[in-house]
Amino acid sequence: MKPFIAIVGCGKVGTAIGKFLAEAGYNIAGLASKSLLSAERVADIVKTNNVSEIPWEITKKADIVFLTTPDNAIADTCNSISIHSGFRKNAVVLHCSGALPSTILSSAKKCNAFIGSMHPLQSFASTAPAGNPFKDIIISVEGEKDAVNKARKIATDLGAECLIIKTEAKALYHASAVVASNYLVTLLDLSFRLIKAAGITDREAFKALKPLIQGTLSNVEKAGIVDGLTGPIVRGDIETLKKHVEKIGAITPDLLDFYKTLGFYTIDIAAAKGSLSKETIKKLKEFFSLKT
Ligand SMILES: NC(=O)c1ccc[n+]([C@@H]2O[C@H](COP(=O)([O-])OP(=O)(O)OC[C@H]3O[C@@H](n4cnc5c(N)ncnc54)[C@H](OP(=O)(O)O)[C@@H]3O)[C@@H](O)[C@H]2O)c1
């Protein structure tokens, strides 16, 4: 028989976990949220009557408790439940934060529960996703052995692949995810602003750049970072780079430092390809240096 699940925090992630674990045959034993309305909304989806605004009223009998409140409320919520002896012995308590370690749940140890974290590498933008947002994604898991084992099974049952990470590695792991998702948007913004400065409209810009972006992703997937890099830096084409810098400096000077910083960090990738001479690498570094 599948374990009984309680979910505290019925927002975007809590809703998705409830819905897709229920679909996978898990028993959703109870739901709590700051507002009863949120818990009732998920209760309608997962077919349970056990809802409350008071977490420990619905967590006591659960085998696995998800604390899917915002990050800044997880530790306090766990502590309140622990104070009220709201975790049963050997229960597994999990949070879904990418940045925070499982150790923020240490108050649950007073109830002899096992603690862990289970972070879906996915962007949950609404409480009504179109399909299963866990399908084929990575869910990273860390924590105590019993918690990790349960979380691994849940990740697989949700349709995801489980990646076990070290507790102390969470901050760097999350920084990597922020770069890949959020800062990719920042990078695209730079690209779109430059192409717009060239007189191309928003709609045309996306259409023009999308195949290039997808092609680059595909190259990196097939060949890796170093061999996925093309363009003027890898060719040591300083004359072309000079033209970029001149025009950006003249037309959108606020973007110049960002462009040069990216260029500077691209040199090491290009150098790893082995096609640039030492002299060219030195010239490129001087050219992209923000001090000159
Ligand atoms: N969104 C993402 O893309 C994403 C991706 C991966 C991981 N995560 C992680 O998943 C967790 C939840 O994020 P989310 O995006 O689902 O947040 P969210 O949509 O804001 O949902 C959080 C829910 O918790 C409820 N809540 C707030 N404080 C509470 C408290 N003290 N006690 C009980 N319930 C409380 C909220 O209140 P109401 O009852 O008022 O609705 C809300 O429904 C976070 O740890 C986050 O880092 C998020």
CSV table of C-alpha atoms and ligand atoms in Angstrom, one decimal:
chain,number,residue,atom,x,y,z
A,1,MET,CA,0.0,0.0,0.0
A,2,LYS,CA,1.2,3.5,-0.9
A,3,PRO,CA,2.1,5.8,2.0
A,4,PHE,CA,-0.3,8.4,3.5
A,5,ILE,CA,0.7,12.0,2.5
A,6,ALA,CA,0.0,15.3,4.2
A,7,ILE,CA,0.7,18.6,2.5
A,8,VAL,CA,1.2,21.9,4.3
A,9,GLY,CA,1.2,24.8,2.0
A,10,CYS,CA,-1.3,24.5,-0.9
A,11,GLY,CA,0.3,26.8,-3.5
A,12,LYS,CA,1.8,25.9,-6.8
A,13,VAL,CA,4.2,23.1,-5.8
A,14,GLY,CA,1.9,21.7,-3.0
A,15,THR,CA,-1.0,21.5,-5.5
A,16,ALA,CA,1.1,19.7,-8.1
A,17,ILE,CA,2.5,17.3,-5.6
A,18,GLY,CA,-1.0,16.5,-4.3
A,19,LYS,CA,-2.5,16.1,-7.7
A,20,PHE,CA,0.1,13.9,-9.3
A,21,LEU,CA,0.8,11.8,-6.2
A,22,ALA,CA,-3.0,11.1,-6.0
A,23,GLU,CA,-2.9,10.2,-9.7
A,24,ALA,CA,0.0,7.8,-8.9
A,25,GLY,CA,-2.1,6.0,-6.3
A,26,TYR,CA,-0.9,7.8,-3.1
A,27,ASN,CA,-3.4,8.5,-0.3
A,28,ILE,CA,-3.6,12.2,0.4
A,29,ALA,CA,-4.3,12.1,4.1
A,30,GLY,CA,-4.6,15.8,4.8
A,31,LEU,CA,-4.0,19.3,3.5
A,32,ALA,CA,-3.3,22.5,5.4
A,33,SER,CA,-2.6,26.0,4.2
A,34,LYS,CA,-2.5,29.5,5.6
A,35,SER,CA,-6.0,30.0,4.1
A,36,LEU,CA,-8.5,27.2,4.3
A,37,LEU,CA,-9.7,28.2,0.8
A,38,SER,CA,-6.3,27.0,-0.7
A,39,ALA,CA,-6.5,23.7,1.1
A,40,GLU,CA,-10.1,23.2,0.0
A,41,ARG,CA,-9.1,23.9,-3.6
A,42,VAL,CA,-6.6,21.1,-3.6
A,43,ALA,CA,-8.9,18.9,-1.6
A,44,ASP,CA,-11.4,19.1,-4.5
A,45,ILE,CA,-8.7,17.8,-6.8
A,46,VAL,CA,-7.3,15.0,-4.6
A,47,LYS,CA,-10.6,14.0,-3.0
A,48,THR,CA,-10.0,14.4,0.7
A,49,ASN,CA,-12.1,16.0,3.5
A,50,ASN,CA,-9.3,16.4,5.9
A,51,VAL,CA,-8.4,20.1,5.5
A,52,SER,CA,-7.3,22.7,8.1
A,53,GLU,CA,-5.6,26.0,8.6
A,54,ILE,CA,-3.8,24.3,11.5
A,55,PRO,CA,-1.0,22.1,10.1
A,56,TRP,CA,-0.6,19.6,13.1
A,57,GLU,CA,-4.3,18.7,12.8
A,58,ILE,CA,-3.7,17.0,9.5
A,59,THR,CA,-0.1,15.8,9.7
A,60,LYS,CA,-0.3,13.5,12.8
A,61,LYS,CA,-1.3,10.4,10.9
A,62,ALA,CA,0.8,10.9,7.7
A,63,ASP,CA,3.7,8.7,6.7
A,64,ILE,CA,5.2,11.5,4.6
A,65,VAL,CA,4.7,15.2,5.2
A,66,PHE,CA,5.5,17.8,2.6
A,67,LEU,CA,6.1,21.4,3.8
A,68,THR,CA,5.5,23.4,0.7
A,69,THR,CA,5.1,26.8,2.2
A,70,PRO,CA,7.3,29.7,0.9
A,71,ASP,CA,11.0,29.1,1.9
A,72,ASN,CA,10.9,31.7,4.7
A,73,ALA,CA,8.0,29.8,6.5
A,74,ILE,CA,9.3,26.2,6.3
A,75,ALA,CA,11.5,26.1,9.4
A,76,ASP,CA,8.8,27.9,11.6
A,77,THR,CA,6.0,25.7,10.2
A,78,CYS,CA,8.1,22.6,11.0
A,79,ASN,CA,8.8,23.8,14.5
A,80,SER,CA,5.2,24.6,15.2
A,81,ILE,CA,4.2,21.1,14.1
A,82,SER,CA,7.0,19.5,16.2
A,83,ILE,CA,6.0,21.5,19.3
A,84,HIS,CA,2.5,20.1,18.9
A,85,SER,CA,3.9,16.5,18.4
A,86,GLY,CA,2.4,16.7,14.9
A,87,PHE,CA,4.8,14.2,13.2
A,88,ARG,CA,4.3,10.6,14.0
A,89,LYS,CA,7.4,8.4,14.8
A,90,ASN,CA,9.3,7.4,11.7
A,91,ALA,CA,7.4,9.8,9.5
A,92,VAL,CA,9.4,11.4,6.7
A,93,VAL,CA,9.3,15.2,6.5
A,94,LEU,CA,10.3,16.9,3.3
A,95,HIS,CA,10.5,20.4,1.9
A,96,CYS,CA,10.9,21.4,-1.7
A,97,SER,CA,13.2,24.4,-1.5
A,98,GLY,CA,16.2,24.3,-3.9
A,99,ALA,CA,18.3,26.6,-1.8
A,100,LEU,CA,17.7,25.4,1.7
A,101,PRO,CA,19.1,22.2,3.2
A,102,SER,CA,17.0,19.5,4.9
A,103,THR,CA,18.6,20.4,8.2
A,104,ILE,CA,16.2,23.4,8.6
A,105,LEU,CA,13.7,20.7,9.5
A,106,SER,CA,15.8,19.5,12.4
A,107,SER,CA,13.0,20.4,14.9
A,108,ALA,CA,11.1,17.3,13.5
A,109,LYS,CA,13.8,15.1,15.1
A,110,LYS,CA,12.0,15.8,18.4
A,111,CYS,CA,9.2,13.6,17.1
A,112,ASN,CA,11.6,11.0,15.8
A,113,ALA,CA,10.8,11.8,12.2
A,114,PHE,CA,13.3,11.6,9.3
A,115,ILE,CA,14.1,14.8,7.4
A,116,GLY,CA,14.9,15.4,3.8
A,117,SER,CA,14.5,17.8,0.9
A,118,MET,CA,13.1,17.1,-2.6
A,119,HIS,CA,13.6,19.8,-5.1
A,120,PRO,CA,11.9,19.6,-8.5
A,121,LEU,CA,14.1,21.3,-11.1
A,122,GLN,CA,11.1,22.9,-12.8
A,123,SER,CA,9.4,26.2,-12.9
A,124,PHE,CA,5.8,26.1,-11.4
A,125,ALA,CA,4.0,29.2,-12.6
A,126,SER,CA,0.4,28.3,-11.7
A,127,THR,CA,-1.7,26.0,-9.5
A,128,ALA,CA,-3.2,24.5,-12.7
A,129,PRO,CA,-0.3,23.3,-14.9
A,130,ALA,CA,-1.3,22.0,-18.4
A,131,GLY,CA,0.4,18.6,-18.0
A,132,ASN,CA,2.4,16.7,-15.4
A,133,PRO,CA,5.2,19.2,-14.6
A,134,PHE,CA,7.3,16.4,-13.0
A,135,LYS,CA,7.4,14.2,-16.1
A,136,ASP,CA,11.0,13.6,-17.2
A,137,ILE,CA,12.5,16.3,-15.0
A,138,ILE,CA,15.2,15.9,-12.4
A,139,ILE,CA,14.2,15.9,-8.7
A,140,SER,CA,17.2,16.4,-6.5
A,141,VAL,CA,17.0,14.8,-3.1
A,142,GLU,CA,19.1,15.0,0.1
A,143,GLY,CA,18.8,14.3,3.8
A,144,GLU,CA,18.6,11.3,6.1
A,145,LYS,CA,18.7,7.9,4.6
A,146,ASP,CA,15.1,6.9,5.3
A,147,ALA,CA,13.9,10.3,3.9
A,148,VAL,CA,16.1,10.0,0.8
A,149,ASN,CA,14.7,6.5,0.1
A,150,LYS,CA,11.1,7.6,0.4
A,151,ALA,CA,11.8,10.8,-1.7
A,152,ARG,CA,13.5,8.8,-4.4
A,153,LYS,CA,10.5,6.5,-4.8
A,154,ILE,CA,8.1,9.5,-4.8
A,155,ALA,CA,10.3,11.2,-7.5
A,156,THR,CA,10.1,8.1,-9.7
A,157,ASP,CA,6.3,7.7,-9.1
A,158,LEU,CA,5.8,11.4,-10.2
A,159,GLY,CA,7.5,10.5,-13.5
A,160,ALA,CA,10.8,12.3,-12.7
A,161,GLU,CA,14.4,11.1,-12.4
A,162,CYS,CA,16.0,11.3,-9.0
A,163,LEU,CA,19.4,12.9,-8.4
A,164,ILE,CA,20.9,12.5,-4.9
A,165,ILE,CA,23.0,15.5,-3.8
A,166,LYS,CA,25.0,16.4,-0.8
A,167,THR,CA,23.3,18.5,1.9
A,168,GLU,CA,26.2,20.9,2.0
A,169,ALA,CA,26.1,21.3,-1.9
A,170,LYS,CA,22.6,22.8,-2.0
A,171,ALA,CA,23.5,26.5,-2.2
A,172,LEU,CA,25.8,25.9,-5.2
A,173,TYR,CA,23.4,23.5,-6.8
A,174,HIS,CA,20.6,26.2,-6.5
A,175,ALA,CA,23.0,28.9,-7.8
A,176,SER,CA,23.5,26.8,-10.9
A,177,ALA,CA,19.8,26.4,-11.4
A,178,VAL,CA,19.3,30.2,-11.0
A,179,VAL,CA,21.9,30.8,-13.7
A,180,ALA,CA,20.4,28.2,-16.0
A,181,SER,CA,16.9,29.6,-15.7
A,182,ASN,CA,16.8,33.2,-14.4
A,183,TYR,CA,20.1,34.5,-15.8
A,184,LEU,CA,19.4,32.8,-19.1
A,185,VAL,CA,16.5,35.3,-19.3
A,186,THR,CA,18.9,38.1,-18.4
A,187,LEU,CA,21.2,37.0,-21.2
A,188,LEU,CA,18.3,36.8,-23.7
A,189,ASP,CA,17.3,40.3,-22.6
A,190,LEU,CA,20.8,41.5,-23.6
A,191,SER,CA,20.6,39.8,-26.9
A,192,PHE,CA,17.0,41.2,-27.6
A,193,ARG,CA,18.1,44.7,-26.6
A,194,LEU,CA,21.0,44.6,-29.0
A,195,ILE,CA,19.0,43.3,-31.9
A,196,LYS,CA,16.3,45.9,-31.2
A,197,ALA,CA,18.9,48.6,-31.2
A,198,ALA,CA,19.7,47.3,-34.7
A,199,GLY,CA,16.1,48.2,-35.7
A,200,ILE,CA,14.5,44.8,-35.5
A,201,THR,CA,11.1,44.6,-33.8
A,202,ASP,CA,10.3,42.4,-30.7
A,203,ARG,CA,8.4,39.9,-32.7
A,204,GLU,CA,11.0,39.6,-35.4
A,205,ALA,CA,13.8,39.4,-32.8
A,206,PHE,CA,12.3,36.3,-31.1
A,207,LYS,CA,11.7,34.6,-34.5
A,208,ALA,CA,15.2,35.4,-35.7
A,209,LEU,CA,17.0,34.3,-32.5
A,210,LYS,CA,15.0,31.3,-31.5
A,211,PRO,CA,16.5,28.8,-34.0
A,212,LEU,CA,20.0,30.1,-33.1
A,213,ILE,CA,19.3,29.6,-29.4
A,214,GLN,CA,17.9,26.1,-29.9
A,215,GLY,CA,20.8,25.2,-32.2
A,216,THR,CA,23.3,26.3,-29.6
A,217,LEU,CA,21.6,24.3,-26.9
A,218,SER,CA,21.6,21.3,-29.2
A,219,ASN,CA,25.3,21.7,-30.0
A,220,VAL,CA,26.1,21.9,-26.3
A,221,GLU,CA,24.0,18.8,-25.6
A,222,LYS,CA,25.7,16.8,-28.4
A,223,ALA,CA,29.3,18.1,-28.2
A,224,GLY,CA,29.7,19.7,-24.7
A,225,ILE,CA,30.5,23.3,-23.7
A,226,VAL,CA,33.9,23.7,-25.3
A,227,ASP,CA,33.0,22.2,-28.7
A,228,GLY,CA,29.5,23.8,-28.6
A,229,LEU,CA,31.1,27.3,-28.7
A,230,THR,CA,31.4,29.0,-32.1
A,231,GLY,CA,31.8,32.7,-33.2
A,232,PRO,CA,34.4,35.4,-33.3
A,233,ILE,CA,36.1,34.7,-29.9
A,234,VAL,CA,36.8,31.1,-30.9
A,235,ARG,CA,38.1,32.3,-34.2
A,236,GLY,CA,40.3,35.0,-32.5
A,237,ASP,CA,38.6,37.6,-34.7
A,238,ILE,CA,39.4,40.7,-32.7
A,239,GLU,CA,38.4,43.1,-35.6
A,240,THR,CA,34.8,41.9,-35.5
A,241,LEU,CA,34.7,42.2,-31.7
A,242,LYS,CA,36.1,45.7,-32.0
A,243,LYS,CA,33.2,46.7,-34.2
A,244,HIS,CA,30.7,45.2,-31.7
A,245,VAL,CA,32.3,47.2,-28.8
A,246,GLU,CA,32.4,50.4,-30.8
A,247,LYS,CA,28.7,50.2,-31.8
A,248,ILE,CA,27.5,49.1,-28.4
A,249,GLY,CA,29.5,51.9,-26.8
A,250,ALA,CA,28.0,54.4,-29.2
A,251,ILE,CA,24.4,53.3,-29.2
A,252,THR,CA,23.6,51.3,-26.0
A,253,PRO,CA,26.6,52.2,-23.7
A,254,ASP,CA,24.8,50.8,-20.6
A,255,LEU,CA,25.1,47.3,-22.1
A,256,LEU,CA,28.9,47.5,-22.8
A,257,ASP,CA,30.3,46.3,-19.5
A,258,PHE,CA,27.9,43.3,-19.6
A,259,TYR,CA,28.9,42.4,-23.2
A,260,LYS,CA,32.6,42.7,-22.4
A,261,THR,CA,32.3,40.7,-19.1
A,262,LEU,CA,30.6,37.8,-21.0
A,263,GLY,CA,33.4,38.1,-23.7
A,264,PHE,CA,36.1,37.9,-21.0
A,265,TYR,CA,34.7,34.7,-19.5
A,266,THR,CA,34.2,33.2,-23.0
A,267,ILE,CA,37.9,33.4,-23.7
A,268,ASP,CA,38.7,30.5,-21.4
A,269,ILE,CA,36.2,28.3,-23.1
A,270,ALA,CA,37.6,29.2,-26.5
A,271,ALA,CA,41.2,28.6,-25.2
A,272,ALA,CA,40.2,25.1,-24.0
A,273,LYS,CA,39.5,24.3,-27.7
A,274,GLY,CA,43.2,24.6,-28.3
A,275,SER,CA,42.9,26.6,-31.6
A,276,LEU,CA,44.0,30.1,-30.2
A,277,SER,CA,47.6,31.1,-29.9
A,278,LYS,CA,48.9,32.4,-26.5
A,279,GLU,CA,49.4,35.8,-28.1
A,280,THR,CA,45.7,35.9,-29.3
A,281,ILE,CA,44.4,34.8,-25.9
A,282,LYS,CA,46.5,37.6,-24.3
A,283,LYS,CA,45.1,40.2,-26.8
A,284,LEU,CA,41.5,39.0,-26.3
A,285,LYS,CA,41.9,39.3,-22.5
A,286,GLU,CA,43.3,42.8,-22.8
A,287,PHE,CA,40.5,43.8,-25.2
A,288,PHE,CA,37.7,42.5,-23.0
A,289,SER,CA,39.3,43.8,-19.7
A,290,LEU,CA,36.9,46.3,-18.1
A,291,LYS,CA,39.9,48.3,-16.9
A,292,THR,CA,41.1,49.3,-20.4
B,1,LIG,N1,7.4,27.8,-7.9
B,1,LIG,C1,8.4,27.1,-8.3
B,1,LIG,O1,8.8,27.2,-9.5
B,1,LIG,C2,9.2,26.2,-7.4
B,1,LIG,C3,10.1,25.3,-8.0
B,1,LIG,C4,10.8,24.4,-7.2
B,1,LIG,C5,10.7,24.5,-5.9
B,1,LIG,N2,9.8,25.4,-5.3
B,1,LIG,C6,9.7,25.4,-3.8
B,1,LIG,O2,8.4,24.9,-3.4
B,1,LIG,C7,8.0,25.6,-2.2
B,1,LIG,C8,6.7,26.2,-2.4
B,1,LIG,O3,6.8,27.2,-3.5
B,1,LIG,P1,5.5,27.6,-4.3
B,1,LIG,O4,6.0,28.3,-5.5
B,1,LIG,O5,4.5,26.5,-4.4
B,1,LIG,O6,4.9,28.8,-3.4
B,1,LIG,P2,3.4,29.4,-3.4
B,1,LIG,O7,2.8,29.2,-4.7
B,1,LIG,O8,3.6,30.8,-2.9
B,1,LIG,O9,2.7,28.5,-2.3
B,1,LIG,C9,3.0,28.5,-0.9
B,1,LIG,C10,1.7,28.1,-0.2
B,1,LIG,O10,2.0,28.1,1.2
B,1,LIG,C11,0.9,28.7,1.9
B,1,LIG,N3,1.5,29.3,3.1
B,1,LIG,C12,2.2,30.4,3.3
B,1,LIG,N4,2.7,30.5,4.6
B,1,LIG,C13,2.2,29.4,5.2
B,1,LIG,C14,2.2,29.0,6.6
B,1,LIG,N5,2.9,29.7,7.5
B,1,LIG,N6,1.6,27.8,6.9
B,1,LIG,C15,0.9,27.1,5.9
B,1,LIG,N7,0.8,27.5,4.6
B,1,LIG,C16,1.5,28.6,4.3
B,1,LIG,C17,0.5,29.8,1.0
B,1,LIG,O11,-0.7,30.4,1.4
B,1,LIG,P3,-2.3,30.4,1.1
B,1,LIG,O12,-2.8,29.3,2.0
B,1,LIG,O13,-2.7,31.7,1.5
B,1,LIG,O14,-2.5,30.1,-0.3
B,1,LIG,C18,0.6,29.2,-0.4
B,1,LIG,O15,-0.5,28.5,-0.8
B,1,LIG,C19,9.1,26.5,-1.9
B,1,LIG,O16,10.0,25.9,-1.0
B,1,LIG,C20,9.8,26.8,-3.2
B,1,LIG,O17,11.2,27.2,-3.0
B,1,LIG,C21,9.1,26.3,-6.0
